[in-house]
mmCIF file with all atom_site columns, C-alpha atoms in Angstrom:
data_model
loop_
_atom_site.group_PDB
_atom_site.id
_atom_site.type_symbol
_atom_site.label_atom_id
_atom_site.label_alt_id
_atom_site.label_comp_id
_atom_site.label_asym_id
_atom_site.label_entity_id
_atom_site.label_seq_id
_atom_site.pdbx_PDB_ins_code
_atom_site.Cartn_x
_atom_site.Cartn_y
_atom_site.Cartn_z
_atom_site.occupancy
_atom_site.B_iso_or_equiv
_atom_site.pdbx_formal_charge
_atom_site.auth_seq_id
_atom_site.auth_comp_id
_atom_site.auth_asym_id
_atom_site.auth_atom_id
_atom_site.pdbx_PDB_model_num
ATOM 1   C CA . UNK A 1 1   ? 116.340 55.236  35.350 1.00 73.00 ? 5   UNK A CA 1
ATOM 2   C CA . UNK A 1 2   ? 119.147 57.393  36.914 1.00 81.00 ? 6   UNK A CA 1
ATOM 3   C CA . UNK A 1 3   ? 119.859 59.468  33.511 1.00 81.00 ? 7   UNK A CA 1
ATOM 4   C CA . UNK A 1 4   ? 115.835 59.786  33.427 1.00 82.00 ? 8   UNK A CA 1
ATOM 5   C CA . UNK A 1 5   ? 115.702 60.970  37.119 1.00 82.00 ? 9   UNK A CA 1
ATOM 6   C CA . UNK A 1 6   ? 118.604 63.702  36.164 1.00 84.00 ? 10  UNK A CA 1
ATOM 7   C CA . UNK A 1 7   ? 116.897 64.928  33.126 1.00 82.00 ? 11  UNK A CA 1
ATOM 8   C CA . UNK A 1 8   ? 114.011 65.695  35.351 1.00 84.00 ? 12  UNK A CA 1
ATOM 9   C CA . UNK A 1 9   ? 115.990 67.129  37.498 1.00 82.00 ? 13  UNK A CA 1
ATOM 10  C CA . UNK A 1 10  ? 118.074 69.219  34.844 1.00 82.00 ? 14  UNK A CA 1
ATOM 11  C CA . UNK A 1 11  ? 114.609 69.807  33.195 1.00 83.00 ? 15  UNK A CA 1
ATOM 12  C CA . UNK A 1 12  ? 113.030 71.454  36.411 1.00 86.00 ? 16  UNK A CA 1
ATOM 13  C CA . UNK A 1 13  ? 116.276 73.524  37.563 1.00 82.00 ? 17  UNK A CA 1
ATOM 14  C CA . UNK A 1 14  ? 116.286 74.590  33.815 1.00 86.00 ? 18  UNK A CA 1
ATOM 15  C CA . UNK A 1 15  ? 112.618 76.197  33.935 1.00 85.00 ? 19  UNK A CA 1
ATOM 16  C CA . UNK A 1 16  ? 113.489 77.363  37.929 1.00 85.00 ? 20  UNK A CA 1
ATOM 17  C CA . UNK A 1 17  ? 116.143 79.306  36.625 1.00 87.00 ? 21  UNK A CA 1
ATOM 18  C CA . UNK A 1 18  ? 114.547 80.631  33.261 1.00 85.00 ? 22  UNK A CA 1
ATOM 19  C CA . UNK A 1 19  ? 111.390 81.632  35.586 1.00 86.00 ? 23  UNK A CA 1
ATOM 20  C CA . UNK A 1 20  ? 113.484 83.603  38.253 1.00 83.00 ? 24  UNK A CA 1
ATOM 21  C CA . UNK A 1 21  ? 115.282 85.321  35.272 1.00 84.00 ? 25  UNK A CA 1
ATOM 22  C CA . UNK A 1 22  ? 112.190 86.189  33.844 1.00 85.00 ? 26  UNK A CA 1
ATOM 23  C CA . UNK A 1 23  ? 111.186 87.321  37.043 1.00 81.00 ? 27  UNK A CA 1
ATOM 24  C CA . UNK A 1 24  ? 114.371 89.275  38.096 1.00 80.00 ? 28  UNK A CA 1
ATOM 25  C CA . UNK A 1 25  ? 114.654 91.065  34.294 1.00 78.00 ? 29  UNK A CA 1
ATOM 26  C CA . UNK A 1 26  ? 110.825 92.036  35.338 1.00 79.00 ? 30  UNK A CA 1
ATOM 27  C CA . UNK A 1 27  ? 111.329 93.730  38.235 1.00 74.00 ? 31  UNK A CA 1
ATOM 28  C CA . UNK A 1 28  ? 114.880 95.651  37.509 1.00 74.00 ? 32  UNK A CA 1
ATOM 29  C CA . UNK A 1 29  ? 112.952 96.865  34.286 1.00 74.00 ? 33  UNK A CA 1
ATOM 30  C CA . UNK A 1 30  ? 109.713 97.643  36.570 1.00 74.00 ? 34  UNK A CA 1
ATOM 31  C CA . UNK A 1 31  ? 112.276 99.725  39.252 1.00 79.00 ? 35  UNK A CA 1
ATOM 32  C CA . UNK A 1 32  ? 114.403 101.040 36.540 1.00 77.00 ? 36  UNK A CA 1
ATOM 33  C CA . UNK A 1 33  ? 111.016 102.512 35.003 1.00 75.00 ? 37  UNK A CA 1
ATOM 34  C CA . UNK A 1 34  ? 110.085 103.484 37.979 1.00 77.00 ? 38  UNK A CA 1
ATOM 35  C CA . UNK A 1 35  ? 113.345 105.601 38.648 1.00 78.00 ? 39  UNK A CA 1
ATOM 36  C CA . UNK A 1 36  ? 112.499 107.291 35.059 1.00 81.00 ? 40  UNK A CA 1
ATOM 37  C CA . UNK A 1 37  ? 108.927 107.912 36.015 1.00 76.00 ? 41  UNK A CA 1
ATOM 38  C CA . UNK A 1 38  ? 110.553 109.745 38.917 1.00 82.00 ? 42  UNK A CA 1
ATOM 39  C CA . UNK A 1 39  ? 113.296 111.438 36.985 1.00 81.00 ? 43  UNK A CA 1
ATOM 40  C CA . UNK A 1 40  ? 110.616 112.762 34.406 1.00 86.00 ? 44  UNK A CA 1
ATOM 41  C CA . UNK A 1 41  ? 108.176 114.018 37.109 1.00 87.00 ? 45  UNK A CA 1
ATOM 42  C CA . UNK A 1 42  ? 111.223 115.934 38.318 1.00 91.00 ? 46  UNK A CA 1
ATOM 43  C CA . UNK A 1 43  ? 111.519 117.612 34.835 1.00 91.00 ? 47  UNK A CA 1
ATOM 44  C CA . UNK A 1 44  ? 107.535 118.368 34.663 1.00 91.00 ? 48  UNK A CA 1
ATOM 45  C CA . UNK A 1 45  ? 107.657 120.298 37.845 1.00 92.00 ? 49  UNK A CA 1
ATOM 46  C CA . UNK A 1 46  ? 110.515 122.023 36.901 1.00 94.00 ? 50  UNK A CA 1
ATOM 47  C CA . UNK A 1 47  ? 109.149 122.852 33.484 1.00 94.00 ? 51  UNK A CA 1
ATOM 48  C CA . UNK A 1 48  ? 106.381 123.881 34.852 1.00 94.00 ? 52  UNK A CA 1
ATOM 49  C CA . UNK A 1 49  ? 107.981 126.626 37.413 1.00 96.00 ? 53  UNK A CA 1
ATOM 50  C CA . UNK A 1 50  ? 109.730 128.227 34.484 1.00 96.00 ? 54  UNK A CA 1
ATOM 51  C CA . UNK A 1 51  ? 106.699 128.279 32.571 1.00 96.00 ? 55  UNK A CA 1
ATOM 52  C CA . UNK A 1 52  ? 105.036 129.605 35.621 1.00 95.00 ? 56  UNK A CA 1
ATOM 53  C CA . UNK A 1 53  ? 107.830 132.005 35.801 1.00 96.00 ? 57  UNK A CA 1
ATOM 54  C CA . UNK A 1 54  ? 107.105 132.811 32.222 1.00 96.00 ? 58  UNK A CA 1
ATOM 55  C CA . UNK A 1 55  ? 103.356 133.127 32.604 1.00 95.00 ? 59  UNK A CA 1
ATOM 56  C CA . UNK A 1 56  ? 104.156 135.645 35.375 1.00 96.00 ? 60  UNK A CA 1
ATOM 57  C CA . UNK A 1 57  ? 106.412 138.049 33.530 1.00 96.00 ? 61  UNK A CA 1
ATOM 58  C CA . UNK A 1 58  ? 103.826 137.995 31.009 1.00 96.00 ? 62  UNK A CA 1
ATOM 59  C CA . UNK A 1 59  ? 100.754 138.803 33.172 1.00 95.00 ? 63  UNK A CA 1
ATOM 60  C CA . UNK A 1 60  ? 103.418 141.765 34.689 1.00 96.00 ? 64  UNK A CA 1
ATOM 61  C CA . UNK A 1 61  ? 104.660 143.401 31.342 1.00 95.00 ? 65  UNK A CA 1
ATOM 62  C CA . UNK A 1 62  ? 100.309 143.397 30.779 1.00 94.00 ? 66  UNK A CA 1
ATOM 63  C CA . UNK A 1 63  ? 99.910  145.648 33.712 1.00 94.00 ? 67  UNK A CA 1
ATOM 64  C CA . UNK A 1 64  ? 102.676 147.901 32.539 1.00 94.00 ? 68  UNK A CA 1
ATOM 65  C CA . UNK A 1 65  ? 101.338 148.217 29.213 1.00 93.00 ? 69  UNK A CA 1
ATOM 66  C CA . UNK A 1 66  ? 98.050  149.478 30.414 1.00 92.00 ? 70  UNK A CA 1
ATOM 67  C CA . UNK A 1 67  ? 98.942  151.333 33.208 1.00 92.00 ? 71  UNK A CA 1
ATOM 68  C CA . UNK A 1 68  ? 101.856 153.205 31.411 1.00 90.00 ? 72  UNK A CA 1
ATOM 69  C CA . UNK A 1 69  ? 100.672 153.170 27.857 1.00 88.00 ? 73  UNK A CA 1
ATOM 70  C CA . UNK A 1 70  ? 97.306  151.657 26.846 1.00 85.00 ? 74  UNK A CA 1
ATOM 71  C CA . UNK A 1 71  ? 95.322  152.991 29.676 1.00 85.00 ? 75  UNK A CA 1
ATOM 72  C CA . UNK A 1 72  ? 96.496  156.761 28.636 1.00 84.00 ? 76  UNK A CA 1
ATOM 73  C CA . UNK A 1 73  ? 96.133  156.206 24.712 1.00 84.00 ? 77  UNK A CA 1
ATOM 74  C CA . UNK A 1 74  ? 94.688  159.790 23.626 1.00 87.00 ? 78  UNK A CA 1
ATOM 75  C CA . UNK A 1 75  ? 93.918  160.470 19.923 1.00 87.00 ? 79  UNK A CA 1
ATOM 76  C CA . UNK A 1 76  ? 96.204  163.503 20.216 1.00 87.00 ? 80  UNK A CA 1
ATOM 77  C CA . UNK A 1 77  ? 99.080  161.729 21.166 1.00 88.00 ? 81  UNK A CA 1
ATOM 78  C CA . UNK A 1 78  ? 99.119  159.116 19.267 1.00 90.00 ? 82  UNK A CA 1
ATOM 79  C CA . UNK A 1 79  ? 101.273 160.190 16.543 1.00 90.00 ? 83  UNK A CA 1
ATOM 80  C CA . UNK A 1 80  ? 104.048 160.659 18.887 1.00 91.00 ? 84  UNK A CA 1
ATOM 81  C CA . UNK A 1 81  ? 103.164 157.659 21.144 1.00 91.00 ? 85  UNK A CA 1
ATOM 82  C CA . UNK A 1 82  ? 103.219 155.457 18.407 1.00 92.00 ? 86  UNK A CA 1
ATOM 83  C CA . UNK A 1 83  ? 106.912 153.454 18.030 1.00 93.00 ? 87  UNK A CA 1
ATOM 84  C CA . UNK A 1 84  ? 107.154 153.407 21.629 1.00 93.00 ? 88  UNK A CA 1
ATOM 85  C CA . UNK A 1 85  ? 103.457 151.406 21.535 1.00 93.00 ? 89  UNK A CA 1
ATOM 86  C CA . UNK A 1 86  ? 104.642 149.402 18.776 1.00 94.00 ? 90  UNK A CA 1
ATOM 87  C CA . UNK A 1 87  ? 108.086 148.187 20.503 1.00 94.00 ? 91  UNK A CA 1
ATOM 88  C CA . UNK A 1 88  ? 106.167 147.577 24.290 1.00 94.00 ? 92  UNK A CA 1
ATOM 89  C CA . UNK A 1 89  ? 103.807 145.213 21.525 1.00 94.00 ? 93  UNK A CA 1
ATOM 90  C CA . UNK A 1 90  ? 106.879 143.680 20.713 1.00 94.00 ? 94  UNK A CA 1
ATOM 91  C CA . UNK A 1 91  ? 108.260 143.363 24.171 1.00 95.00 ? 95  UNK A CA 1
ATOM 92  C CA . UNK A 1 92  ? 105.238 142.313 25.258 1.00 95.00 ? 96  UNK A CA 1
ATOM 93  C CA . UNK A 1 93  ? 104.755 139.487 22.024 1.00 94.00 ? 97  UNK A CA 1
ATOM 94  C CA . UNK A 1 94  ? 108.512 138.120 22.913 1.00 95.00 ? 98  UNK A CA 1
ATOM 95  C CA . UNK A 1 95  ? 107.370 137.210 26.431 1.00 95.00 ? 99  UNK A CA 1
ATOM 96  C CA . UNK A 1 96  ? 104.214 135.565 24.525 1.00 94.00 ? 100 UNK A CA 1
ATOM 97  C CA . UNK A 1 97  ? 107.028 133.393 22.623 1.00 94.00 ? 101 UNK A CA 1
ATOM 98  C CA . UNK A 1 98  ? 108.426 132.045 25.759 1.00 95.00 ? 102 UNK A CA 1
ATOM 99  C CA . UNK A 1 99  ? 105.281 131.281 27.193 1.00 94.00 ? 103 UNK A CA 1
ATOM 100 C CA . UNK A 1 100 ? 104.794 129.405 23.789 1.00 92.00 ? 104 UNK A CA 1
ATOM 101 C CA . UNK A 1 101 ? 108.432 127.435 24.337 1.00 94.00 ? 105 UNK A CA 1
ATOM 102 C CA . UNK A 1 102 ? 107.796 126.597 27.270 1.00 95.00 ? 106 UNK A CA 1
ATOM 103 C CA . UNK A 1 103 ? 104.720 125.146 25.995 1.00 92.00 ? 107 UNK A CA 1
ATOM 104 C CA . UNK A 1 104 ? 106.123 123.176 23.629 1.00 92.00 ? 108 UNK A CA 1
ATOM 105 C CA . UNK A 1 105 ? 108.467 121.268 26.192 1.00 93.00 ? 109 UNK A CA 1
ATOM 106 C CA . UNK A 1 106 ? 105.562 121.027 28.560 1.00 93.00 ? 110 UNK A CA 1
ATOM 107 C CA . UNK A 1 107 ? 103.697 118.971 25.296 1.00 91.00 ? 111 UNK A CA 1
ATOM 108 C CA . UNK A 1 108 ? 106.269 117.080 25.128 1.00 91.00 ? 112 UNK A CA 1
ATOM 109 C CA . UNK A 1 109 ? 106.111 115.895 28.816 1.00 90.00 ? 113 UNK A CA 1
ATOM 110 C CA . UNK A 1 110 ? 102.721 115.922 29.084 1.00 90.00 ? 114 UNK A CA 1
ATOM 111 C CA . UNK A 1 111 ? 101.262 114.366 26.298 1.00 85.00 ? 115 UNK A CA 1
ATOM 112 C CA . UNK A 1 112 ? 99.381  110.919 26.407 1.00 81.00 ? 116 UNK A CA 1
ATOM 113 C CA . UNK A 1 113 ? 101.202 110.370 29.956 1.00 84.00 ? 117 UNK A CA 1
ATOM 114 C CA . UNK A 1 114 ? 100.149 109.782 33.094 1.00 85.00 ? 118 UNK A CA 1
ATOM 115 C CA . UNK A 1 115 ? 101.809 110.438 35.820 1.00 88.00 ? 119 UNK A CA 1
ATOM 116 C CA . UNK A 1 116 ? 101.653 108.190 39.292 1.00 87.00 ? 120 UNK A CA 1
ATOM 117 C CA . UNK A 1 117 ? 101.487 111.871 40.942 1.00 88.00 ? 121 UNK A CA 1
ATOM 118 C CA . UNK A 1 118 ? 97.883  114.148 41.238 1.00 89.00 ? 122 UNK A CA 1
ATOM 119 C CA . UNK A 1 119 ? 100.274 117.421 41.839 1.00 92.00 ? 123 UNK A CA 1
ATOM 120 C CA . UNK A 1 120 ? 101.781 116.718 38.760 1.00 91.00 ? 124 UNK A CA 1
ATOM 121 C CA . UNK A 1 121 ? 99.034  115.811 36.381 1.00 90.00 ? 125 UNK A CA 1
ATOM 122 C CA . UNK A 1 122 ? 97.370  118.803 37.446 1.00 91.00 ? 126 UNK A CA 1
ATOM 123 C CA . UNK A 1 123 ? 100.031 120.587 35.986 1.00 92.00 ? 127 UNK A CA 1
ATOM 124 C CA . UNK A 1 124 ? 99.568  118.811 33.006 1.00 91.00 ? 128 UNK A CA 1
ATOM 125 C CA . UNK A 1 125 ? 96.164  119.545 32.687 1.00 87.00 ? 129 UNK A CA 1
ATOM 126 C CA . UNK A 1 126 ? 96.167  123.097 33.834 1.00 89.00 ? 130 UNK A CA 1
ATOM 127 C CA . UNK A 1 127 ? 99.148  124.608 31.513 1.00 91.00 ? 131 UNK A CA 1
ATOM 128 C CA . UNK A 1 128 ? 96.938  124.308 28.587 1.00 88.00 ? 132 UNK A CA 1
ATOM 129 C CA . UNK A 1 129 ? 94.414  126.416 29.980 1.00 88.00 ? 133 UNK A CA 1
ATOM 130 C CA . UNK A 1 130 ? 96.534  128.890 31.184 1.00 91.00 ? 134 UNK A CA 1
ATOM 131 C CA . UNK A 1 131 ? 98.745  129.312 28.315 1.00 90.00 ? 135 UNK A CA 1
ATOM 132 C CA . UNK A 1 132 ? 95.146  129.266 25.989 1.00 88.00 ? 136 UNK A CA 1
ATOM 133 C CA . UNK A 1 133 ? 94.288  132.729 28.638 1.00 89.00 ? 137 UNK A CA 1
ATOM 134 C CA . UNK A 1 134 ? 97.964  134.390 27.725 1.00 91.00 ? 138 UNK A CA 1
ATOM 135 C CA . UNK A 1 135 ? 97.353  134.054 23.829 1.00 89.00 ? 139 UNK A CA 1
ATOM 136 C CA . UNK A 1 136 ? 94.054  134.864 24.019 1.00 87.00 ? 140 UNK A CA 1
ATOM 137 C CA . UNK A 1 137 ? 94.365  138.123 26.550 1.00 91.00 ? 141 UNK A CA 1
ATOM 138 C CA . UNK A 1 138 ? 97.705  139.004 24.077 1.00 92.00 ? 142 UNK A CA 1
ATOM 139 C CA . UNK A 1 139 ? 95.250  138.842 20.643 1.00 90.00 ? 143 UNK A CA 1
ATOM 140 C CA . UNK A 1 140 ? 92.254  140.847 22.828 1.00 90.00 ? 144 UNK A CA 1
ATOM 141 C CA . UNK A 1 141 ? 95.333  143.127 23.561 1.00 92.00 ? 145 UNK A CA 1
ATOM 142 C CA . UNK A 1 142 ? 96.331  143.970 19.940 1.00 92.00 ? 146 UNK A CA 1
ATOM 143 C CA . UNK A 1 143 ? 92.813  144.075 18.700 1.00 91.00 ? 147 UNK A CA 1
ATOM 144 C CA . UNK A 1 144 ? 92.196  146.986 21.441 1.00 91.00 ? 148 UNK A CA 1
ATOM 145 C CA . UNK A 1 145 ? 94.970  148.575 19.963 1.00 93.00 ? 149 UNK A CA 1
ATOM 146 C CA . UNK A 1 146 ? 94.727  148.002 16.196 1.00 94.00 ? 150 UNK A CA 1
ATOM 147 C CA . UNK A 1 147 ? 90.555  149.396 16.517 1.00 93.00 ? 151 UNK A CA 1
ATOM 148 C CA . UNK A 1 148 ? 92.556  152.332 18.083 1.00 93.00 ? 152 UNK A CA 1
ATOM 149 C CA . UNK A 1 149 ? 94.430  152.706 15.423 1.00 94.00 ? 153 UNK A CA 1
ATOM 150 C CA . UNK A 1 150 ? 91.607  151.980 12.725 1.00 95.00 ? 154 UNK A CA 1
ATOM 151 C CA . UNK A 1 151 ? 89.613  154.607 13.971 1.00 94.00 ? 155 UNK A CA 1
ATOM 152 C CA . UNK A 1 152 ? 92.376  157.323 14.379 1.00 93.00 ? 156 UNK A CA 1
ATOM 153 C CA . UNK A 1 153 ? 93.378  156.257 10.699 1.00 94.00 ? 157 UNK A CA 1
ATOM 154 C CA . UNK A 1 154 ? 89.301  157.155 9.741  1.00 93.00 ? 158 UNK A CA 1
ATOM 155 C CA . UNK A 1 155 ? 89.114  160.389 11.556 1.00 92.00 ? 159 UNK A CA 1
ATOM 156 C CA . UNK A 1 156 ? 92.034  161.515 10.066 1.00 91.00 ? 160 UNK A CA 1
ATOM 157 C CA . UNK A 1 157 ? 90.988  160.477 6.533  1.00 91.00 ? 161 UNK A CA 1
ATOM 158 C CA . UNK A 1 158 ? 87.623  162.186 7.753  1.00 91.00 ? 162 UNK A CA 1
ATOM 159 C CA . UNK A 1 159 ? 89.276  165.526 8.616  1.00 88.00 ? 163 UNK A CA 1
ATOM 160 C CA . UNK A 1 160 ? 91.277  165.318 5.264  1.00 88.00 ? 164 UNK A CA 1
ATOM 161 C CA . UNK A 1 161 ? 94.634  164.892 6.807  1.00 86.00 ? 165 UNK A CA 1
ATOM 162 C CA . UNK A 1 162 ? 97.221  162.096 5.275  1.00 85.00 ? 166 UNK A CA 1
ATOM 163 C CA . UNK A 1 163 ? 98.309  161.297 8.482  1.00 87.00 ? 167 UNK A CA 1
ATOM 164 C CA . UNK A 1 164 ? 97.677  157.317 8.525  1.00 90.00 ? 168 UNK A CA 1
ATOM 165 C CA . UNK A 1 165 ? 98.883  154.906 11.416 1.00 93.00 ? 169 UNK A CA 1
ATOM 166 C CA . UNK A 1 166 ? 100.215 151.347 10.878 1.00 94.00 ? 170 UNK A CA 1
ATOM 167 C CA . UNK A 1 167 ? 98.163  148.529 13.523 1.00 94.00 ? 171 UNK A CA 1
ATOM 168 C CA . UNK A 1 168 ? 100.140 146.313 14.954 1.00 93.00 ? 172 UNK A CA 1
ATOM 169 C CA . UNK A 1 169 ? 101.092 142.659 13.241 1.00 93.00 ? 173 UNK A CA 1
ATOM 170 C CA . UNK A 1 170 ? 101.322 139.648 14.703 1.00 89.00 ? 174 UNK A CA 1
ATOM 171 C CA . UNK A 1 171 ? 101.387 136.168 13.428 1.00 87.00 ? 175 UNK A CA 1
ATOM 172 C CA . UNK A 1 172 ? 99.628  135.117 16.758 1.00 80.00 ? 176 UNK A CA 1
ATOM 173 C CA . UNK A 1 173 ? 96.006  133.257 16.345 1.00 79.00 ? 177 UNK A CA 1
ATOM 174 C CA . UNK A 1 174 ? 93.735  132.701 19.024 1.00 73.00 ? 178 UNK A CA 1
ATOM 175 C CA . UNK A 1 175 ? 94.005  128.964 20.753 1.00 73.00 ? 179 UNK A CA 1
ATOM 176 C CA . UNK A 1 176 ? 91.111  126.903 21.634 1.00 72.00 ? 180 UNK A CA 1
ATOM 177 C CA . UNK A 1 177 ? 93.085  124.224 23.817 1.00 70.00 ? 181 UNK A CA 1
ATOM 178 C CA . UNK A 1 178 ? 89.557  122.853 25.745 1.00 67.00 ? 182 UNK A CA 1
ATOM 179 C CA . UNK A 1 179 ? 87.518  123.282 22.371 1.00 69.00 ? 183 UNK A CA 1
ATOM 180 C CA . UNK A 1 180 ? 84.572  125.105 24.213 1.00 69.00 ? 184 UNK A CA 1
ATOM 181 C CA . UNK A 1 181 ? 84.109  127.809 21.067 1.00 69.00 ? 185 UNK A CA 1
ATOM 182 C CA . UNK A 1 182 ? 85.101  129.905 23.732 1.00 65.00 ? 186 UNK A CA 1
ATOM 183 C CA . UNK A 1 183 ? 87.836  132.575 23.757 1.00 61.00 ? 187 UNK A CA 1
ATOM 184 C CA . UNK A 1 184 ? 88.837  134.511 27.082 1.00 55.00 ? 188 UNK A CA 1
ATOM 185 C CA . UNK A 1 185 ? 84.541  134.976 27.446 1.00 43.00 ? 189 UNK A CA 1
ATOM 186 C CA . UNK A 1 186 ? 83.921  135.771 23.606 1.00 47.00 ? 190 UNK A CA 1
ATOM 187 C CA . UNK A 1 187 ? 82.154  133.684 21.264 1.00 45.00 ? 191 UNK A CA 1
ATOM 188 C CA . UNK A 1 188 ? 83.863  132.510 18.200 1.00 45.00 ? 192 UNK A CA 1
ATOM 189 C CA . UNK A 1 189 ? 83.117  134.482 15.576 1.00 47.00 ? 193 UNK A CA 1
#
């Protein structure tokens, strides 16, 4: 009877001790997730500021462009204006590639997460949008120019001169992040 009462007794400190275990490995791996929860949120909002950052040298180097170049674009000097168009394009597409690298680390944050923070889910739901306007302004941007181009290229070819202007490449395509068939107030053609 006394081995009997002492199995019990072994018996219910055994499954005390394997339930507090399970308890304490549950809650260090709950506040240990917790503390990367934390740790990550830390990295979203600091992703976000340099894609922020980004976003705003873009939307700068786009009011240079048309207030020094693109809003003076004359026929008659386009000839001459023409590298120095082509490299601001350039320029202007390299800030477009950080915006995109920054993008891609924001995905990587972002994506099928949910964060215990509103501030910072609304950053994960609003960089998509944004970076969707910079692409989209950039390839409105080009297209302005290359019709420029086009139709210098036909009046010249119309006045019988050889004289023929190159548009502007770009490996860029226009991004649909929300899926509305909607780019930057344009239907999709």
């Amino acid at each position: 009877m006394k081995a009997k009462k002492i199995g019990i007794l072994l018996l219910t400190v055994s499954v005390i001790m394997l339930i507090s275990g399970t308890v304490t490995t549950f809650l260090v791996s709950l506040k240990k997730d917790r503390a990367e929860t934390q740790a990550r949120m830390v990295v979203v909002n600091d992703s976000f500021e340099e894609f922020n950052t980004s976003v705003s040298a873009f939307e700068l180097e786009r009011d240079t462009l048309y207030t020094e170049s693109l809003g003076n674009l004359y026929y008659d000097t386009l000839t001459t204006d023409d590298e120095m168009l082509k490299n601001k394009f350039s320029n202007y597409e390299s800030i477009v590639d950080t915006v995109v690298k920054n993008v891609k680390i924001m995905d990587g944050l972002c994506k099928d997460v949910y964060y215990p923070d509103s501030n910072v889910n609304s950053k994960c739901s609003n960089y998509k949008l944004i970076y969707e306007q910079v692409v989209n302004y950039f390839m409105e941007d080009v297209k302005l120019y290359n019709n420029t181009i086009k139709t210098f290229n036909e009046q010249q070819a119309a006045a019988g001169s050889t004289v023929a202007l190159i548009e502007y490449k770009t490996t860029k395509k226009y991004v649909d992040y929300n899926k509305d068939g909607v780019f930057e107030g344009k239907e999709v053609e």
